Amino acid sequence: MKRSKPVYGAFALVLLLSMLISGVASAHVTVLPKESTQGSYEKFAVRVPTEKTIPTVKVEVKFPLDSVSISRFEPKPGWTYELTKEGDKITGVIWTATGEGLGATEFGEFYMQGKVADTATAITWKAYQTYKDGSVVEWVGAEGSDKPASVTKVNAKPAGAGTDGHGHTTAPAAGAASETTEASAAQSSSLPLYLSIAAVILSAASLLVTLSRKK
């Protein structure tokens, strides 16, 4: 059965729209990594794509102080940065282009470092992207919205994990785990010996009983 041209046209239109929508969805300002661990020190990357035909010239990110504490920033050629503070606490950063910024087909990554809070379950990053014409796109919405804020999921600290001399989260104490493993291994390796001794004793007892009956 032949299909009419309008059917093919409608199919092509739907395909084109789906590609455009997926392209827009992937062009959000995001902060990586998407997952971290309570109490850990992380290097975060703010990934900024330009969605318009004009350059991105400024990027601002605000930090949720109950979830993360950012303290270091990597210099980026062609950009300057300014910190926003409340007292001694860094509450955000603003990167501003000194040249043309990020063009229509470009994206950039801005790096920063900090500590994830011990009680955090998620880090919600509110970002503001400014274009050369002065328009601002606010990436502050809920998940699934047109302009969602990027969210880093925070996993619970592993049971028994400690902290090293630099404040980094460490794995459970290796010594304790090793001792437990060795003890279990020792018990397992001794079991055949115990069974063999028991078998010898039972055999000897059986032999004695047999000899006593013959007398």
PDB file of C-alpha atoms in Angstrom:
ATOM      1  CA  MET A   1       0.000   0.000   0.000  1.00  0.00           C
ATOM      2  CA  LYS A   2       1.405   3.391  -0.975  1.00  0.00           C
ATOM      3  CA  ARG A   3       1.591   6.124   1.597  1.00  0.00           C
ATOM      4  CA  SER A   4       0.631   9.638   0.675  1.00  0.00           C
ATOM      5  CA  LYS A   5       3.128  12.476   0.700  1.00  0.00           C
ATOM      6  CA  PRO A   6       1.339  14.269   3.583  1.00  0.00           C
ATOM      7  CA  VAL A   7       1.984  11.220   5.799  1.00  0.00           C
ATOM      8  CA  TYR A   8       5.690  11.291   4.977  1.00  0.00           C
ATOM      9  CA  GLY A   9       5.730  15.048   5.504  1.00  0.00           C
ATOM     10  CA  ALA A  10       4.094  14.761   8.912  1.00  0.00           C
ATOM     11  CA  PHE A  11       6.547  12.025   9.933  1.00  0.00           C
ATOM     12  CA  ALA A  12       9.524  14.150   8.855  1.00  0.00           C
ATOM     13  CA  LEU A  13       8.155  17.149  10.774  1.00  0.00           C
ATOM     14  CA  VAL A  14       7.731  15.108  13.977  1.00  0.00           C
ATOM     15  CA  LEU A  15      11.265  13.726  13.612  1.00  0.00           C
ATOM     16  CA  LEU A  16      12.692  17.203  13.074  1.00  0.00           C
ATOM     17  CA  LEU A  17      10.853  18.616  16.095  1.00  0.00           C
ATOM     18  CA  SER A  18      12.018  15.765  18.316  1.00  0.00           C
ATOM     19  CA  MET A  19      15.625  16.390  17.248  1.00  0.00           C
ATOM     20  CA  LEU A  20      15.291  20.096  17.947  1.00  0.00           C
ATOM     21  CA  ILE A  21      13.727  19.485  21.354  1.00  0.00           C
ATOM     22  CA  SER A  22      16.447  17.006  22.353  1.00  0.00           C
ATOM     23  CA  GLY A  23      19.069  19.487  21.175  1.00  0.00           C
ATOM     24  CA  VAL A  24      17.618  22.251  23.347  1.00  0.00           C
ATOM     25  CA  ALA A  25      17.323  19.916  26.334  1.00  0.00           C
ATOM     26  CA  SER A  26      20.987  18.977  26.087  1.00  0.00           C
ATOM     27  CA  ALA A  27      22.031  22.639  25.885  1.00  0.00           C
ATOM     28  CA  HIS A  28      21.280  23.428  29.522  1.00  0.00           C
ATOM     29  CA  VAL A  29      23.897  24.887  31.837  1.00  0.00           C
ATOM     30  CA  THR A  30      25.045  21.920  33.924  1.00  0.00           C
ATOM     31  CA  VAL A  31      27.445  21.293  36.787  1.00  0.00           C
ATOM     32  CA  LEU A  32      29.506  18.106  36.800  1.00  0.00           C
ATOM     33  CA  PRO A  33      29.907  15.581  38.319  1.00  0.00           C
ATOM     34  CA  LYS A  34      26.264  14.593  38.566  1.00  0.00           C
ATOM     35  CA  GLU A  35      26.953  12.530  41.699  1.00  0.00           C
ATOM     36  CA  SER A  36      29.215  12.984  44.718  1.00  0.00           C
ATOM     37  CA  THR A  37      29.604  11.735  48.305  1.00  0.00           C
ATOM     38  CA  GLN A  38      28.961  13.395  51.651  1.00  0.00           C
ATOM     39  CA  GLY A  39      32.073  14.985  53.143  1.00  0.00           C
ATOM     40  CA  SER A  40      34.166  14.625  49.977  1.00  0.00           C
ATOM     41  CA  TYR A  41      36.247  17.244  48.197  1.00  0.00           C
ATOM     42  CA  GLU A  42      35.261  17.684  44.551  1.00  0.00           C
ATOM     43  CA  LYS A  43      36.387  19.492  41.436  1.00  0.00           C
ATOM     44  CA  PHE A  44      33.207  20.825  39.832  1.00  0.00           C
ATOM     45  CA  ALA A  45      32.893  21.836  36.177  1.00  0.00           C
ATOM     46  CA  VAL A  46      30.266  24.385  35.129  1.00  0.00           C
ATOM     47  CA  ARG A  47      29.475  23.545  31.498  1.00  0.00           C
ATOM     48  CA  VAL A  48      27.946  26.444  29.554  1.00  0.00           C
ATOM     49  CA  PRO A  49      26.671  26.050  25.975  1.00  0.00           C
ATOM     50  CA  THR A  50      25.536  29.041  23.917  1.00  0.00           C
ATOM     51  CA  GLU A  51      21.996  28.522  22.587  1.00  0.00           C
ATOM     52  CA  LYS A  52      21.576  31.799  20.725  1.00  0.00           C
ATOM     53  CA  THR A  53      23.270  33.257  17.662  1.00  0.00           C
ATOM     54  CA  ILE A  54      24.968  35.846  19.869  1.00  0.00           C
ATOM     55  CA  PRO A  55      27.794  35.145  22.331  1.00  0.00           C
ATOM     56  CA  THR A  56      27.530  34.315  26.031  1.00  0.00           C
ATOM     57  CA  VAL A  57      29.524  36.978  27.877  1.00  0.00           C
ATOM     58  CA  LYS A  58      28.767  36.340  31.550  1.00  0.00           C
ATOM     59  CA  VAL A  59      27.966  33.332  33.758  1.00  0.00           C
ATOM     60  CA  GLU A  60      26.919  33.481  37.399  1.00  0.00           C
ATOM     61  CA  VAL A  61      26.514  30.487  39.714  1.00  0.00           C
ATOM     62  CA  LYS A  62      25.122  30.633  43.246  1.00  0.00           C
ATOM     63  CA  PHE A  63      26.169  28.104  45.900  1.00  0.00           C
ATOM     64  CA  PRO A  64      23.733  26.493  48.384  1.00  0.00           C
ATOM     65  CA  LEU A  65      25.805  26.846  51.562  1.00  0.00           C
ATOM     66  CA  ASP A  66      23.897  24.104  53.377  1.00  0.00           C
ATOM     67  CA  SER A  67      25.073  21.597  50.738  1.00  0.00           C
ATOM     68  CA  VAL A  68      28.532  22.690  49.565  1.00  0.00           C
ATOM     69  CA  SER A  69      31.398  25.027  50.389  1.00  0.00           C
ATOM     70  CA  ILE A  70      33.337  26.292  47.337  1.00  0.00           C
ATOM     71  CA  SER A  71      36.778  27.764  48.038  1.00  0.00           C
ATOM     72  CA  ARG A  72      38.975  27.497  44.898  1.00  0.00           C
ATOM     73  CA  PHE A  73      38.585  28.600  41.264  1.00  0.00           C
ATOM     74  CA  GLU A  74      40.661  27.754  38.205  1.00  0.00           C
ATOM     75  CA  PRO A  75      41.640  30.758  36.046  1.00  0.00           C
ATOM     76  CA  LYS A  76      40.187  30.623  32.534  1.00  0.00           C
ATOM     77  CA  PRO A  77      41.887  32.454  29.634  1.00  0.00           C
ATOM     78  CA  GLY A  78      39.659  35.151  28.166  1.00  0.00           C
ATOM     79  CA  TRP A  79      37.576  35.413  31.349  1.00  0.00           C
ATOM     80  CA  THR A  80      37.790  37.080  34.751  1.00  0.00           C
ATOM     81  CA  TYR A  81      35.891  36.034  37.853  1.00  0.00           C
ATOM     82  CA  GLU A  82      34.435  37.843  40.832  1.00  0.00           C
ATOM     83  CA  LEU A  83      33.253  36.273  44.078  1.00  0.00           C
ATOM     84  CA  THR A  84      30.060  37.157  45.923  1.00  0.00           C
ATOM     85  CA  LYS A  85      30.206  36.804  49.701  1.00  0.00           C
ATOM     86  CA  GLU A  86      28.201  36.989  52.907  1.00  0.00           C
ATOM     87  CA  GLY A  87      30.761  37.816  55.553  1.00  0.00           C
ATOM     88  CA  ASP A  88      33.614  35.349  55.083  1.00  0.00           C
ATOM     89  CA  LYS A  89      31.501  32.794  53.206  1.00  0.00           C
ATOM     90  CA  ILE A  90      31.655  32.563  49.402  1.00  0.00           C
ATOM     91  CA  THR A  91      28.067  32.437  48.145  1.00  0.00           C
ATOM     92  CA  GLY A  92      28.690  32.550  44.406  1.00  0.00           C
ATOM     93  CA  VAL A  93      30.934  33.402  41.485  1.00  0.00           C
ATOM     94  CA  ILE A  94      30.559  35.536  38.354  1.00  0.00           C
ATOM     95  CA  TRP A  95      32.686  34.841  35.283  1.00  0.00           C
ATOM     96  CA  THR A  96      32.862  37.702  32.750  1.00  0.00           C
ATOM     97  CA  ALA A  97      34.372  37.503  29.273  1.00  0.00           C
ATOM     98  CA  THR A  98      37.213  39.873  28.464  1.00  0.00           C
ATOM     99  CA  GLY A  99      36.892  39.129  24.745  1.00  0.00           C
ATOM    100  CA  GLU A 100      34.062  37.879  22.542  1.00  0.00           C
ATOM    101  CA  GLY A 101      32.839  35.184  24.945  1.00  0.00           C
ATOM    102  CA  LEU A 102      31.297  31.888  23.823  1.00  0.00           C
ATOM    103  CA  GLY A 103      29.990  31.967  20.252  1.00  0.00           C
ATOM    104  CA  ALA A 104      26.857  30.381  18.805  1.00  0.00           C
ATOM    105  CA  THR A 105      28.455  26.972  18.174  1.00  0.00           C
ATOM    106  CA  GLU A 106      30.650  26.957  21.277  1.00  0.00           C
ATOM    107  CA  PHE A 107      30.554  25.886  24.905  1.00  0.00           C
ATOM    108  CA  GLY A 108      32.899  26.467  27.812  1.00  0.00           C
ATOM    109  CA  GLU A 109      33.732  24.831  31.129  1.00  0.00           C
ATOM    110  CA  PHE A 110      34.569  26.752  34.298  1.00  0.00           C
ATOM    111  CA  TYR A 111      36.258  24.858  37.122  1.00  0.00           C
ATOM    112  CA  MET A 112      35.959  25.245  40.881  1.00  0.00           C
ATOM    113  CA  GLN A 113      36.742  23.144  43.933  1.00  0.00           C
ATOM    114  CA  GLY A 114      35.056  22.656  47.282  1.00  0.00           C
ATOM    115  CA  LYS A 115      33.769  20.355  49.992  1.00  0.00           C
ATOM    116  CA  VAL A 116      30.403  18.622  49.985  1.00  0.00           C
ATOM    117  CA  ALA A 117      28.548  19.009  53.286  1.00  0.00           C
ATOM    118  CA  ASP A 118      28.442  15.974  55.593  1.00  0.00           C
ATOM    119  CA  THR A 119      24.636  16.071  55.665  1.00  0.00           C
ATOM    120  CA  ALA A 120      23.946  17.006  52.022  1.00  0.00           C
ATOM    121  CA  THR A 121      21.591  14.883  49.913  1.00  0.00           C
ATOM    122  CA  ALA A 122      21.708  17.036  46.770  1.00  0.00           C
ATOM    123  CA  ILE A 123      23.354  20.237  45.530  1.00  0.00           C
ATOM    124  CA  THR A 124      21.116  22.540  43.504  1.00  0.00           C
ATOM    125  CA  TRP A 125      23.139  24.978  41.397  1.00  0.00           C
ATOM    126  CA  LYS A 126      21.304  28.140  40.304  1.00  0.00           C
ATOM    127  CA  ALA A 127      22.975  29.622  37.222  1.00  0.00           C
ATOM    128  CA  TYR A 128      22.418  32.834  35.247  1.00  0.00           C
ATOM    129  CA  GLN A 129      23.645  33.076  31.647  1.00  0.00           C
ATOM    130  CA  THR A 130      24.027  36.558  30.135  1.00  0.00           C
ATOM    131  CA  TYR A 131      24.256  37.166  26.370  1.00  0.00           C
ATOM    132  CA  LYS A 132      25.925  40.034  24.546  1.00  0.00           C
ATOM    133  CA  ASP A 133      22.578  41.797  23.960  1.00  0.00           C
ATOM    134  CA  GLY A 134      22.008  41.914  27.738  1.00  0.00           C
ATOM    135  CA  SER A 135      19.388  39.153  27.845  1.00  0.00           C
ATOM    136  CA  VAL A 136      19.661  36.746  30.773  1.00  0.00           C
ATOM    137  CA  VAL A 137      18.613  33.092  30.897  1.00  0.00           C
ATOM    138  CA  GLU A 138      17.955  31.929  34.458  1.00  0.00           C
ATOM    139  CA  TRP A 139      18.676  28.247  34.995  1.00  0.00           C
ATOM    140  CA  VAL A 140      16.875  28.035  38.331  1.00  0.00           C
ATOM    141  CA  GLY A 141      13.752  25.947  37.649  1.00  0.00           C
ATOM    142  CA  ALA A 142      12.702  22.540  38.930  1.00  0.00           C
ATOM    143  CA  GLU A 143      13.689  19.318  37.188  1.00  0.00           C
ATOM    144  CA  GLY A 144      11.680  18.864  33.999  1.00  0.00           C
ATOM    145  CA  SER A 145      11.055  22.592  33.512  1.00  0.00           C
ATOM    146  CA  ASP A 146      12.206  24.591  30.471  1.00  0.00           C
ATOM    147  CA  LYS A 147      15.171  26.072  32.359  1.00  0.00           C
ATOM    148  CA  PRO A 148      16.039  23.653  35.189  1.00  0.00           C
ATOM    149  CA  ALA A 149      18.769  24.225  37.734  1.00  0.00           C
ATOM    150  CA  SER A 150      21.533  21.648  37.557  1.00  0.00           C
ATOM    151  CA  VAL A 151      21.486  19.174  40.456  1.00  0.00           C
ATOM    152  CA  THR A 152      24.319  17.040  41.818  1.00  0.00           C
ATOM    153  CA  LYS A 153      23.068  13.982  43.686  1.00  0.00           C
ATOM    154  CA  VAL A 154      24.934  13.354  46.954  1.00  0.00           C
ATOM    155  CA  ASN A 155      25.349   9.792  48.172  1.00  0.00           C
ATOM    156  CA  ALA A 156      25.668   8.910  51.843  1.00  0.00           C
ATOM    157  CA  LYS A 157      29.153   8.454  53.263  1.00  0.00           C
ATOM    158  CA  PRO A 158      30.057   4.731  53.306  1.00  0.00           C
ATOM    159  CA  ALA A 159      29.612   3.018  56.669  1.00  0.00           C
ATOM    160  CA  GLY A 160      32.876   3.043  58.586  1.00  0.00           C
ATOM    161  CA  ALA A 161      34.432   5.677  56.332  1.00  0.00           C
ATOM    162  CA  GLY A 162      36.794   8.109  58.006  1.00  0.00           C
ATOM    163  CA  THR A 163      38.645  11.307  57.131  1.00  0.00           C
ATOM    164  CA  ASP A 164      42.316  11.633  56.198  1.00  0.00           C
ATOM    165  CA  GLY A 165      44.730  14.382  57.214  1.00  0.00           C
ATOM    166  CA  HIS A 166      43.464  16.636  54.416  1.00  0.00           C
ATOM    167  CA  GLY A 167      39.792  16.188  55.260  1.00  0.00           C
ATOM    168  CA  HIS A 168      39.091  13.754  52.430  1.00  0.00           C
ATOM    169  CA  THR A 169      36.597  10.941  52.933  1.00  0.00           C
ATOM    170  CA  THR A 170      38.344   7.589  53.176  1.00  0.00           C
ATOM    171  CA  ALA A 171      37.230   3.986  52.886  1.00  0.00           C
ATOM    172  CA  PRO A 172      36.489   1.898  56.011  1.00  0.00           C
ATOM    173  CA  ALA A 173      39.603   1.152  58.063  1.00  0.00           C
ATOM    174  CA  ALA A 174      41.625  -1.435  56.155  1.00  0.00           C
ATOM    175  CA  GLY A 175      43.220  -2.866  59.314  1.00  0.00           C
ATOM    176  CA  ALA A 176      39.927  -3.770  60.919  1.00  0.00           C
ATOM    177  CA  ALA A 177      38.591  -5.275  57.720  1.00  0.00           C
ATOM    178  CA  SER A 178      41.833  -7.186  57.203  1.00  0.00           C
ATOM    179  CA  GLU A 179      41.787  -8.588  60.739  1.00  0.00           C
ATOM    180  CA  THR A 180      38.205  -9.745  60.308  1.00  0.00           C
ATOM    181  CA  THR A 181      39.032 -11.364  56.980  1.00  0.00           C
ATOM    182  CA  GLU A 182      42.125 -13.068  58.357  1.00  0.00           C
ATOM    183  CA  ALA A 183      40.221 -14.408  61.369  1.00  0.00           C
ATOM    184  CA  SER A 184      37.526 -15.830  59.117  1.00  0.00           C
ATOM    185  CA  ALA A 185      40.141 -17.345  56.843  1.00  0.00           C
ATOM    186  CA  ALA A 186      41.970 -18.897  59.810  1.00  0.00           C
ATOM    187  CA  GLN A 187      38.765 -20.459  61.087  1.00  0.00           C
ATOM    188  CA  SER A 188      37.959 -21.820  57.637  1.00  0.00           C
ATOM    189  CA  SER A 189      41.456 -23.272  57.150  1.00  0.00           C
ATOM    190  CA  SER A 190      41.411 -24.950  60.610  1.00  0.00           C
ATOM    191  CA  LEU A 191      38.047 -26.647  60.115  1.00  0.00           C
ATOM    192  CA  PRO A 192      39.375 -29.637  58.078  1.00  0.00           C
ATOM    193  CA  LEU A 193      42.040 -30.278  60.761  1.00  0.00           C
ATOM    194  CA  TYR A 194      39.431 -30.302  63.518  1.00  0.00           C
ATOM    195  CA  LEU A 195      37.265 -32.706  61.522  1.00  0.00           C
ATOM    196  CA  SER A 196      40.226 -35.021  60.914  1.00  0.00           C
ATOM    197  CA  ILE A 197      41.105 -35.132  64.632  1.00  0.00           C
ATOM    198  CA  ALA A 198      37.502 -35.862  65.511  1.00  0.00           C
ATOM    199  CA  ALA A 199      37.424 -38.702  62.959  1.00  0.00           C
ATOM    200  CA  VAL A 200      40.596 -40.243  64.424  1.00  0.00           C
ATOM    201  CA  ILE A 201      39.194 -40.074  67.968  1.00  0.00           C
ATOM    202  CA  LEU A 202      35.918 -41.685  66.902  1.00  0.00           C
ATOM    203  CA  SER A 203      37.790 -44.437  65.032  1.00  0.00           C
ATOM    204  CA  ALA A 204      39.982 -45.160  68.047  1.00  0.00           C
ATOM    205  CA  ALA A 205      36.959 -45.279  70.345  1.00  0.00           C
ATOM    206  CA  SER A 206      35.177 -47.641  67.973  1.00  0.00           C
ATOM    207  CA  LEU A 207      38.249 -49.916  67.834  1.00  0.00           C
ATOM    208  CA  LEU A 208      38.468 -50.037  71.627  1.00  0.00           C
ATOM    209  CA  VAL A 209      34.798 -50.922  71.907  1.00  0.00           C
ATOM    210  CA  THR A 210      35.220 -53.704  69.354  1.00  0.00           C
ATOM    211  CA  LEU A 211      38.287 -55.169  71.124  1.00  0.00           C
ATOM    212  CA  SER A 212      36.584 -55.070  74.522  1.00  0.00           C
ATOM    213  CA  ARG A 213      33.616 -56.989  73.172  1.00  0.00           C
ATOM    214  CA  LYS A 214      35.884 -59.744  71.751  1.00  0.00           C
ATOM    215  CA  LYS A 215      37.402 -60.282  75.175  1.00  0.00           C
TER     216      LYS A 215
END
